[in-house]
Amino acid sequence: MRLKISTAGLLLLALTAPLFAREKSTESEQVSATAVLRELNLARENPSLYAGFVAEARPFFKIEHGRAVDEAVHFLKKAHPLPPLTMSTGMCHAAADHCAEQVSGQLGHEGTDRSHGGDRISRYGSWSTTWGENISYSRKTARDVVLALLIDDGVRDRGHRKNIFNPKFNYA
């Protein structure tokens, strides 16, 4: 089935080994797509509120000695609210494909077939304008996923934060 994605999309992969492994996992180990989308939308719709959550997470992000946290708080306090993202079935399938590949330990945005997020999205639909891909590994909750992506500690260009607050993105 091919779905038409008429505007831009943000492909988000929240990878937790127990969730995608073929073994039974407990509910507390799972990070659902719905929960991550809810958190993304909370950050997009109320960035000043989310700035408080980011500030509270400061002790857990030490790669840049707090600089990434400070930048994220400053960014969120100045950010304008954005409309919520809508869940895309096709993008969910594309993300699941990449997760299935990575459960054995592969990391990164490139698939084993050298595909990128746009290629994977195109397998299940069409998109226009632009796409982005955020990947999170080993986070225990949806909030942890979104905090890590917004703070982007150790990611020089803060690309995950830029994707989340890209006003061209309408789907996840």
Short mmCIF file of N, CA and C in Angstrom, two decimals:
data_model
loop_
_atom_site.label_atom_id
_atom_site.label_comp_id
_atom_site.label_asym_id
_atom_site.label_seq_id
_atom_site.Cartn_x
_atom_site.Cartn_y
_atom_site.Cartn_z
N MET A 1 0.85 -1.17 0.00
CA MET A 1 0.00 0.00 0.00
C MET A 1 0.89 1.23 0.00
N ARG A 2 0.64 2.19 -0.87
CA ARG A 2 1.40 3.43 -0.93
C ARG A 2 0.51 4.55 -0.44
N LEU A 3 1.04 5.35 0.44
CA LEU A 3 0.31 6.48 1.00
C LEU A 3 0.94 7.76 0.48
N LYS A 4 0.13 8.73 0.15
CA LYS A 4 0.66 10.00 -0.32
C LYS A 4 0.86 10.91 0.89
N ILE A 5 2.08 11.36 1.06
CA ILE A 5 2.41 12.33 2.09
C ILE A 5 2.56 13.65 1.34
N SER A 6 1.55 14.49 1.42
CA SER A 6 1.49 15.65 0.55
C SER A 6 2.43 16.77 0.94
N THR A 7 2.90 16.78 2.15
CA THR A 7 3.85 17.80 2.56
C THR A 7 5.04 17.14 3.23
N ALA A 8 5.82 17.89 3.88
CA ALA A 8 7.06 17.39 4.45
C ALA A 8 6.81 16.46 5.63
N GLY A 9 7.78 15.61 5.88
CA GLY A 9 7.66 14.68 6.98
C GLY A 9 8.93 14.55 7.78
N LEU A 10 8.77 14.22 9.03
CA LEU A 10 9.87 13.96 9.94
C LEU A 10 9.79 12.49 10.32
N LEU A 11 10.79 11.74 9.94
CA LEU A 11 10.83 10.32 10.25
C LEU A 11 11.57 10.16 11.56
N LEU A 12 10.90 9.65 12.56
CA LEU A 12 11.52 9.51 13.87
C LEU A 12 11.62 8.05 14.23
N LEU A 13 12.80 7.64 14.60
CA LEU A 13 13.02 6.28 15.05
C LEU A 13 13.44 6.32 16.50
N ALA A 14 12.65 5.75 17.35
CA ALA A 14 13.03 5.65 18.76
C ALA A 14 13.36 4.18 19.01
N LEU A 15 14.63 3.88 19.06
CA LEU A 15 15.06 2.50 19.14
C LEU A 15 15.36 2.10 20.58
N THR A 16 14.70 1.07 21.01
CA THR A 16 15.04 0.44 22.28
C THR A 16 15.14 -1.04 21.99
N ALA A 17 16.23 -1.63 22.34
CA ALA A 17 16.47 -3.02 21.99
C ALA A 17 15.33 -3.95 22.39
N PRO A 18 14.80 -3.89 23.61
CA PRO A 18 13.73 -4.82 23.97
C PRO A 18 12.47 -4.64 23.13
N LEU A 19 12.22 -3.43 22.68
CA LEU A 19 11.00 -3.18 21.92
C LEU A 19 11.04 -3.85 20.55
N PHE A 20 12.20 -3.87 19.92
CA PHE A 20 12.27 -4.38 18.55
C PHE A 20 12.88 -5.76 18.45
N ALA A 21 13.41 -6.26 19.53
CA ALA A 21 13.93 -7.62 19.53
C ALA A 21 12.77 -8.59 19.47
N ARG A 22 13.05 -9.78 19.08
CA ARG A 22 12.00 -10.80 18.95
C ARG A 22 11.72 -11.49 20.28
N GLU A 23 12.12 -10.86 21.37
CA GLU A 23 11.87 -11.45 22.68
C GLU A 23 10.80 -10.65 23.40
N LYS A 24 10.23 -11.28 24.39
CA LYS A 24 9.18 -10.62 25.16
C LYS A 24 9.79 -9.53 26.04
N SER A 25 9.14 -8.37 26.09
CA SER A 25 9.63 -7.28 26.94
C SER A 25 8.49 -6.78 27.81
N THR A 26 8.86 -6.11 28.88
CA THR A 26 7.84 -5.57 29.76
C THR A 26 7.39 -4.21 29.25
N GLU A 27 6.22 -3.80 29.67
CA GLU A 27 5.67 -2.52 29.22
C GLU A 27 6.57 -1.35 29.59
N SER A 28 7.22 -1.43 30.74
CA SER A 28 8.07 -0.32 31.17
C SER A 28 9.30 -0.15 30.28
N GLU A 29 9.66 -1.17 29.50
CA GLU A 29 10.81 -1.09 28.61
C GLU A 29 10.43 -0.53 27.24
N GLN A 30 9.16 -0.40 26.96
CA GLN A 30 8.72 -0.01 25.63
C GLN A 30 8.53 1.50 25.52
N VAL A 31 8.95 2.03 24.39
CA VAL A 31 8.70 3.42 24.04
C VAL A 31 7.87 3.38 22.77
N SER A 32 6.61 3.73 22.86
CA SER A 32 5.72 3.62 21.70
C SER A 32 5.81 4.84 20.81
N ALA A 33 5.50 4.63 19.56
CA ALA A 33 5.46 5.74 18.59
C ALA A 33 4.45 6.79 19.01
N THR A 34 3.32 6.35 19.52
CA THR A 34 2.28 7.28 19.96
C THR A 34 2.77 8.15 21.11
N ALA A 35 3.48 7.54 22.06
CA ALA A 35 3.99 8.31 23.20
C ALA A 35 5.05 9.31 22.76
N VAL A 36 5.93 8.91 21.85
CA VAL A 36 6.96 9.83 21.36
C VAL A 36 6.31 10.97 20.58
N LEU A 37 5.33 10.66 19.76
CA LEU A 37 4.63 11.71 19.01
C LEU A 37 3.94 12.69 19.96
N ARG A 38 3.34 12.18 21.01
CA ARG A 38 2.68 13.04 22.00
C ARG A 38 3.71 13.99 22.64
N GLU A 39 4.88 13.49 22.97
CA GLU A 39 5.95 14.32 23.54
C GLU A 39 6.47 15.34 22.53
N LEU A 40 6.67 14.90 21.30
CA LEU A 40 7.12 15.82 20.25
C LEU A 40 6.13 16.97 20.10
N ASN A 41 4.86 16.62 20.09
CA ASN A 41 3.83 17.65 19.92
C ASN A 41 3.74 18.57 21.13
N LEU A 42 3.96 18.04 22.32
CA LEU A 42 3.99 18.90 23.50
C LEU A 42 5.12 19.92 23.38
N ALA A 43 6.28 19.46 22.95
CA ALA A 43 7.42 20.37 22.77
C ALA A 43 7.12 21.40 21.67
N ARG A 44 6.54 20.96 20.56
CA ARG A 44 6.26 21.87 19.45
C ARG A 44 5.17 22.88 19.82
N GLU A 45 4.14 22.42 20.51
CA GLU A 45 3.01 23.30 20.82
C GLU A 45 3.25 24.19 22.02
N ASN A 46 4.13 23.76 22.92
CA ASN A 46 4.39 24.55 24.13
C ASN A 46 5.89 24.52 24.45
N PRO A 47 6.70 25.15 23.60
CA PRO A 47 8.15 25.07 23.80
C PRO A 47 8.62 25.69 25.12
N SER A 48 7.96 26.73 25.60
CA SER A 48 8.41 27.33 26.86
C SER A 48 8.19 26.38 28.04
N LEU A 49 7.11 25.62 28.03
CA LEU A 49 6.90 24.60 29.06
C LEU A 49 8.00 23.54 28.97
N TYR A 50 8.29 23.11 27.75
CA TYR A 50 9.28 22.06 27.56
C TYR A 50 10.68 22.52 27.97
N ALA A 51 10.93 23.82 27.92
CA ALA A 51 12.22 24.35 28.36
C ALA A 51 12.49 23.95 29.82
N GLY A 52 11.46 23.91 30.64
CA GLY A 52 11.60 23.49 32.03
C GLY A 52 12.02 22.03 32.15
N PHE A 53 11.44 21.17 31.32
CA PHE A 53 11.82 19.75 31.33
C PHE A 53 13.29 19.59 30.92
N VAL A 54 13.70 20.38 29.92
CA VAL A 54 15.09 20.32 29.45
C VAL A 54 16.03 20.77 30.57
N ALA A 55 15.70 21.86 31.23
CA ALA A 55 16.55 22.37 32.32
C ALA A 55 16.70 21.33 33.43
N GLU A 56 15.63 20.62 33.76
CA GLU A 56 15.67 19.60 34.81
C GLU A 56 16.56 18.41 34.41
N ALA A 57 16.76 18.21 33.12
CA ALA A 57 17.54 17.07 32.64
C ALA A 57 19.04 17.37 32.60
N ARG A 58 19.43 18.56 32.97
CA ARG A 58 20.83 19.00 32.88
C ARG A 58 21.84 17.99 33.44
N PRO A 59 21.60 17.39 34.61
CA PRO A 59 22.61 16.48 35.17
C PRO A 59 22.90 15.24 34.31
N PHE A 60 22.02 14.93 33.37
CA PHE A 60 22.15 13.71 32.58
C PHE A 60 22.83 13.93 31.23
N PHE A 61 23.16 15.17 30.89
CA PHE A 61 23.75 15.48 29.60
C PHE A 61 25.07 16.21 29.84
N LYS A 62 26.18 15.46 29.79
CA LYS A 62 27.47 15.99 30.21
C LYS A 62 28.53 16.04 29.12
N ILE A 63 28.22 15.60 27.92
CA ILE A 63 29.24 15.59 26.87
C ILE A 63 29.80 16.99 26.66
N GLU A 64 28.92 17.97 26.61
CA GLU A 64 29.34 19.36 26.39
C GLU A 64 29.30 20.17 27.69
N HIS A 65 29.33 19.49 28.80
CA HIS A 65 29.37 20.14 30.12
C HIS A 65 28.22 21.12 30.34
N GLY A 66 27.04 20.77 29.85
CA GLY A 66 25.85 21.59 30.07
C GLY A 66 25.57 22.62 28.98
N ARG A 67 26.53 22.86 28.09
CA ARG A 67 26.32 23.87 27.05
C ARG A 67 25.13 23.52 26.14
N ALA A 68 24.99 22.25 25.78
CA ALA A 68 23.88 21.84 24.91
C ALA A 68 22.54 22.04 25.61
N VAL A 69 22.50 21.77 26.90
CA VAL A 69 21.26 21.97 27.67
C VAL A 69 20.92 23.46 27.69
N ASP A 70 21.91 24.29 27.98
CA ASP A 70 21.68 25.74 28.03
C ASP A 70 21.17 26.26 26.68
N GLU A 71 21.78 25.79 25.61
CA GLU A 71 21.34 26.20 24.26
C GLU A 71 19.91 25.78 24.00
N ALA A 72 19.58 24.55 24.40
CA ALA A 72 18.22 24.05 24.17
C ALA A 72 17.19 24.86 24.96
N VAL A 73 17.50 25.16 26.22
CA VAL A 73 16.59 25.96 27.04
C VAL A 73 16.40 27.34 26.40
N HIS A 74 17.48 27.97 26.00
CA HIS A 74 17.41 29.29 25.36
C HIS A 74 16.57 29.23 24.08
N PHE A 75 16.84 28.20 23.26
CA PHE A 75 16.08 28.01 22.02
C PHE A 75 14.58 27.86 22.29
N LEU A 76 14.24 27.00 23.24
CA LEU A 76 12.84 26.72 23.52
C LEU A 76 12.11 27.93 24.11
N LYS A 77 12.80 28.70 24.92
CA LYS A 77 12.17 29.90 25.49
C LYS A 77 11.84 30.94 24.42
N LYS A 78 12.60 30.94 23.34
CA LYS A 78 12.38 31.90 22.25
C LYS A 78 11.50 31.34 21.12
N ALA A 79 11.33 30.03 21.08
CA ALA A 79 10.63 29.38 19.97
C ALA A 79 9.14 29.72 19.97
N HIS A 80 8.61 29.85 18.77
CA HIS A 80 7.17 30.05 18.60
C HIS A 80 6.49 28.68 18.54
N PRO A 81 5.31 28.56 19.12
CA PRO A 81 4.59 27.29 19.04
C PRO A 81 4.33 26.90 17.59
N LEU A 82 4.35 25.60 17.34
CA LEU A 82 4.08 25.05 16.02
C LEU A 82 2.91 24.09 16.10
N PRO A 83 2.23 23.86 14.98
CA PRO A 83 1.13 22.89 14.98
C PRO A 83 1.66 21.48 15.25
N PRO A 84 0.80 20.61 15.74
CA PRO A 84 1.23 19.24 16.03
C PRO A 84 1.53 18.47 14.75
N LEU A 85 2.38 17.48 14.88
CA LEU A 85 2.66 16.55 13.80
C LEU A 85 1.56 15.49 13.79
N THR A 86 1.29 14.95 12.62
CA THR A 86 0.31 13.88 12.45
C THR A 86 1.04 12.58 12.18
N MET A 87 0.57 11.52 12.82
CA MET A 87 1.17 10.21 12.61
C MET A 87 0.91 9.75 11.18
N SER A 88 1.95 9.29 10.50
CA SER A 88 1.85 8.76 9.14
C SER A 88 2.09 7.26 9.17
N THR A 89 1.13 6.51 8.67
CA THR A 89 1.27 5.05 8.62
C THR A 89 2.45 4.65 7.76
N GLY A 90 2.61 5.27 6.61
CA GLY A 90 3.73 4.95 5.72
C GLY A 90 5.07 5.22 6.37
N MET A 91 5.18 6.35 7.05
CA MET A 91 6.43 6.68 7.72
C MET A 91 6.69 5.73 8.88
N CYS A 92 5.64 5.27 9.54
CA CYS A 92 5.80 4.27 10.61
C CYS A 92 6.38 2.98 10.04
N HIS A 93 5.90 2.57 8.87
CA HIS A 93 6.45 1.36 8.23
C HIS A 93 7.92 1.57 7.86
N ALA A 94 8.24 2.75 7.33
CA ALA A 94 9.63 3.05 6.96
C ALA A 94 10.54 3.02 8.19
N ALA A 95 10.07 3.60 9.28
CA ALA A 95 10.85 3.60 10.52
C ALA A 95 11.02 2.18 11.06
N ALA A 96 9.95 1.40 11.01
CA ALA A 96 10.02 0.01 11.49
C ALA A 96 11.02 -0.80 10.69
N ASP A 97 11.08 -0.58 9.37
CA ASP A 97 12.06 -1.28 8.54
C ASP A 97 13.47 -0.99 9.01
N HIS A 98 13.77 0.28 9.27
CA HIS A 98 15.11 0.66 9.69
C HIS A 98 15.40 0.11 11.09
N CYS A 99 14.42 0.13 11.97
CA CYS A 99 14.60 -0.43 13.31
C CYS A 99 14.91 -1.93 13.23
N ALA A 100 14.21 -2.63 12.36
CA ALA A 100 14.44 -4.07 12.23
C ALA A 100 15.86 -4.35 11.77
N GLU A 101 16.40 -3.50 10.92
CA GLU A 101 17.79 -3.66 10.49
C GLU A 101 18.76 -3.39 11.63
N GLN A 102 18.45 -2.43 12.46
CA GLN A 102 19.40 -1.98 13.47
C GLN A 102 19.36 -2.77 14.77
N VAL A 103 18.39 -3.63 14.94
CA VAL A 103 18.28 -4.37 16.19
C VAL A 103 19.51 -5.25 16.42
N SER A 104 20.23 -5.60 15.37
CA SER A 104 21.42 -6.44 15.54
C SER A 104 22.67 -5.64 15.87
N GLY A 105 22.53 -4.31 16.02
CA GLY A 105 23.66 -3.52 16.47
C GLY A 105 24.14 -2.44 15.51
N GLN A 106 23.59 -2.41 14.32
CA GLN A 106 23.99 -1.35 13.38
C GLN A 106 23.48 -0.01 13.90
N LEU A 107 24.23 1.05 13.68
CA LEU A 107 23.85 2.39 14.11
C LEU A 107 23.86 3.34 12.91
N GLY A 108 23.09 4.40 13.02
CA GLY A 108 23.16 5.47 12.03
C GLY A 108 21.97 5.54 11.10
N HIS A 109 22.06 6.48 10.21
CA HIS A 109 20.96 6.79 9.30
C HIS A 109 20.97 5.96 8.02
N GLU A 110 22.12 5.39 7.66
CA GLU A 110 22.20 4.63 6.41
C GLU A 110 21.78 3.18 6.65
N GLY A 111 20.91 2.70 5.75
CA GLY A 111 20.47 1.31 5.83
C GLY A 111 21.52 0.37 5.29
N THR A 112 21.36 -0.92 5.55
CA THR A 112 22.32 -1.90 5.04
C THR A 112 22.34 -1.92 3.52
N ASP A 113 21.27 -1.46 2.89
CA ASP A 113 21.21 -1.36 1.43
C ASP A 113 21.64 0.03 0.94
N ARG A 114 22.24 0.82 1.84
CA ARG A 114 22.71 2.19 1.57
C ARG A 114 21.56 3.19 1.41
N SER A 115 20.37 2.80 1.84
CA SER A 115 19.21 3.69 1.76
C SER A 115 19.29 4.75 2.86
N HIS A 116 18.61 5.85 2.61
CA HIS A 116 18.46 6.89 3.63
C HIS A 116 16.98 7.06 3.92
N GLY A 117 16.65 7.93 4.86
CA GLY A 117 15.25 8.10 5.27
C GLY A 117 14.30 8.38 4.13
N GLY A 118 14.70 9.23 3.20
CA GLY A 118 13.84 9.55 2.05
C GLY A 118 13.54 8.33 1.20
N ASP A 119 14.55 7.46 1.02
CA ASP A 119 14.34 6.21 0.28
C ASP A 119 13.33 5.33 1.00
N ARG A 120 13.49 5.23 2.32
CA ARG A 120 12.59 4.37 3.09
C ARG A 120 11.16 4.91 3.09
N ILE A 121 11.01 6.22 3.20
CA ILE A 121 9.67 6.82 3.14
C ILE A 121 9.03 6.54 1.79
N SER A 122 9.82 6.66 0.72
CA SER A 122 9.30 6.48 -0.64
C SER A 122 8.82 5.06 -0.91
N ARG A 123 9.27 4.10 -0.14
CA ARG A 123 8.79 2.72 -0.30
C ARG A 123 7.32 2.59 0.07
N TYR A 124 6.83 3.49 0.91
CA TYR A 124 5.46 3.39 1.42
C TYR A 124 4.58 4.57 1.04
N GLY A 125 5.10 5.49 0.27
CA GLY A 125 4.31 6.64 -0.11
C GLY A 125 5.16 7.64 -0.87
N SER A 126 4.63 8.79 -1.06
CA SER A 126 5.39 9.85 -1.72
C SER A 126 5.41 11.06 -0.82
N TRP A 127 6.43 11.87 -0.96
CA TRP A 127 6.57 13.07 -0.15
C TRP A 127 7.01 14.21 -1.05
N SER A 128 6.76 15.39 -0.59
CA SER A 128 7.21 16.57 -1.33
C SER A 128 7.87 17.52 -0.35
N THR A 129 8.53 18.49 -0.82
CA THR A 129 9.20 19.52 -0.05
C THR A 129 10.49 19.01 0.59
N THR A 130 10.40 18.31 1.71
CA THR A 130 11.61 17.86 2.40
C THR A 130 11.26 16.76 3.39
N TRP A 131 12.27 16.11 3.91
CA TRP A 131 12.09 15.11 4.94
C TRP A 131 13.28 15.23 5.90
N GLY A 132 13.12 14.69 7.08
CA GLY A 132 14.19 14.64 8.05
C GLY A 132 14.09 13.33 8.81
N GLU A 133 15.17 12.94 9.44
CA GLU A 133 15.17 11.69 10.19
C GLU A 133 15.86 11.91 11.52
N ASN A 134 15.19 11.59 12.59
CA ASN A 134 15.76 11.62 13.94
C ASN A 134 15.78 10.19 14.46
N ILE A 135 16.90 9.80 15.03
CA ILE A 135 17.02 8.47 15.60
C ILE A 135 17.47 8.61 17.04
N SER A 136 16.83 7.88 17.91
CA SER A 136 17.19 7.86 19.32
C SER A 136 17.43 6.42 19.74
N TYR A 137 18.49 6.19 20.51
CA TYR A 137 18.83 4.85 20.95
C TYR A 137 18.75 4.73 22.47
N SER A 138 18.20 3.62 22.92
CA SER A 138 18.27 3.17 24.31
C SER A 138 17.65 4.09 25.35
N ARG A 139 16.71 4.91 24.99
CA ARG A 139 16.02 5.75 25.96
C ARG A 139 14.86 4.96 26.54
N LYS A 140 14.56 5.20 27.79
CA LYS A 140 13.56 4.39 28.50
C LYS A 140 12.14 4.94 28.41
N THR A 141 11.99 6.24 28.16
CA THR A 141 10.65 6.84 28.07
C THR A 141 10.58 7.75 26.86
N ALA A 142 9.35 8.07 26.47
CA ALA A 142 9.15 8.99 25.34
C ALA A 142 9.75 10.36 25.66
N ARG A 143 9.58 10.81 26.90
CA ARG A 143 10.17 12.10 27.28
C ARG A 143 11.69 12.06 27.16
N ASP A 144 12.31 10.95 27.57
CA ASP A 144 13.76 10.81 27.45
C ASP A 144 14.20 10.89 25.98
N VAL A 145 13.42 10.29 25.10
CA VAL A 145 13.73 10.35 23.66
C VAL A 145 13.72 11.79 23.19
N VAL A 146 12.65 12.51 23.48
CA VAL A 146 12.50 13.88 23.00
C VAL A 146 13.53 14.81 23.66
N LEU A 147 13.78 14.64 24.94
CA LEU A 147 14.81 15.45 25.60
C LEU A 147 16.17 15.26 24.93
N ALA A 148 16.55 14.02 24.67
CA ALA A 148 17.85 13.76 24.05
C ALA A 148 17.93 14.40 22.66
N LEU A 149 16.85 14.33 21.90
CA LEU A 149 16.86 14.91 20.56
C LEU A 149 16.88 16.44 20.61
N LEU A 150 16.17 17.03 21.55
CA LEU A 150 16.16 18.49 21.66
C LEU A 150 17.49 19.02 22.18
N ILE A 151 18.08 18.35 23.14
CA ILE A 151 19.35 18.81 23.70
C ILE A 151 20.49 18.56 22.72
N ASP A 152 20.47 17.42 22.05
CA ASP A 152 21.47 17.11 21.02
C ASP A 152 22.90 17.24 21.54
N ASP A 153 23.13 16.79 22.77
CA ASP A 153 24.45 16.84 23.39
C ASP A 153 25.45 16.05 22.55
N GLY A 154 26.48 16.72 22.06
CA GLY A 154 27.48 16.08 21.23
C GLY A 154 27.18 16.12 19.75
N VAL A 155 26.06 16.68 19.36
CA VAL A 155 25.69 16.81 17.94
C VAL A 155 25.91 18.27 17.56
N ARG A 156 26.98 18.51 16.86
CA ARG A 156 27.44 19.87 16.60
C ARG A 156 26.39 20.77 15.94
N ASP A 157 25.67 20.26 14.94
CA ASP A 157 24.73 21.13 14.21
C ASP A 157 23.33 21.19 14.81
N ARG A 158 23.11 20.44 15.89
CA ARG A 158 21.79 20.40 16.55
C ARG A 158 20.69 20.04 15.55
N GLY A 159 21.01 19.15 14.64
CA GLY A 159 20.08 18.78 13.57
C GLY A 159 18.78 18.16 14.04
N HIS A 160 18.82 17.39 15.13
CA HIS A 160 17.58 16.77 15.62
C HIS A 160 16.62 17.85 16.13
N ARG A 161 17.17 18.81 16.86
CA ARG A 161 16.34 19.93 17.36
C ARG A 161 15.77 20.71 16.18
N LYS A 162 16.59 20.96 15.19
CA LYS A 162 16.12 21.70 14.00
C LYS A 162 14.99 20.94 13.31
N ASN A 163 15.12 19.62 13.22
CA ASN A 163 14.05 18.82 12.61
C ASN A 163 12.75 18.94 13.39
N ILE A 164 12.83 18.81 14.70
CA ILE A 164 11.62 18.85 15.53
C ILE A 164 10.91 20.19 15.38
N PHE A 165 11.67 21.26 15.25
CA PHE A 165 11.06 22.59 15.14
C PHE A 165 11.06 23.14 13.72
N ASN A 166 11.15 22.27 12.74
CA ASN A 166 11.06 22.70 11.35
C ASN A 166 9.58 22.91 11.03
N PRO A 167 9.17 24.14 10.72
CA PRO A 167 7.76 24.40 10.46
C PRO A 167 7.24 23.74 9.18
N LYS A 168 8.14 23.25 8.35
CA LYS A 168 7.72 22.56 7.12
C LYS A 168 7.27 21.14 7.39
N PHE A 169 7.65 20.59 8.55
CA PHE A 169 7.28 19.21 8.86
C PHE A 169 5.89 19.14 9.45
N ASN A 170 5.08 18.24 8.89
CA ASN A 170 3.70 18.06 9.32
C ASN A 170 3.40 16.63 9.76
N TYR A 171 4.25 15.69 9.41
CA TYR A 171 4.00 14.28 9.69
C TYR A 171 5.18 13.65 10.40
N ALA A 172 4.90 12.60 11.15
CA ALA A 172 5.96 11.83 11.80
C ALA A 172 5.60 10.37 11.73
#
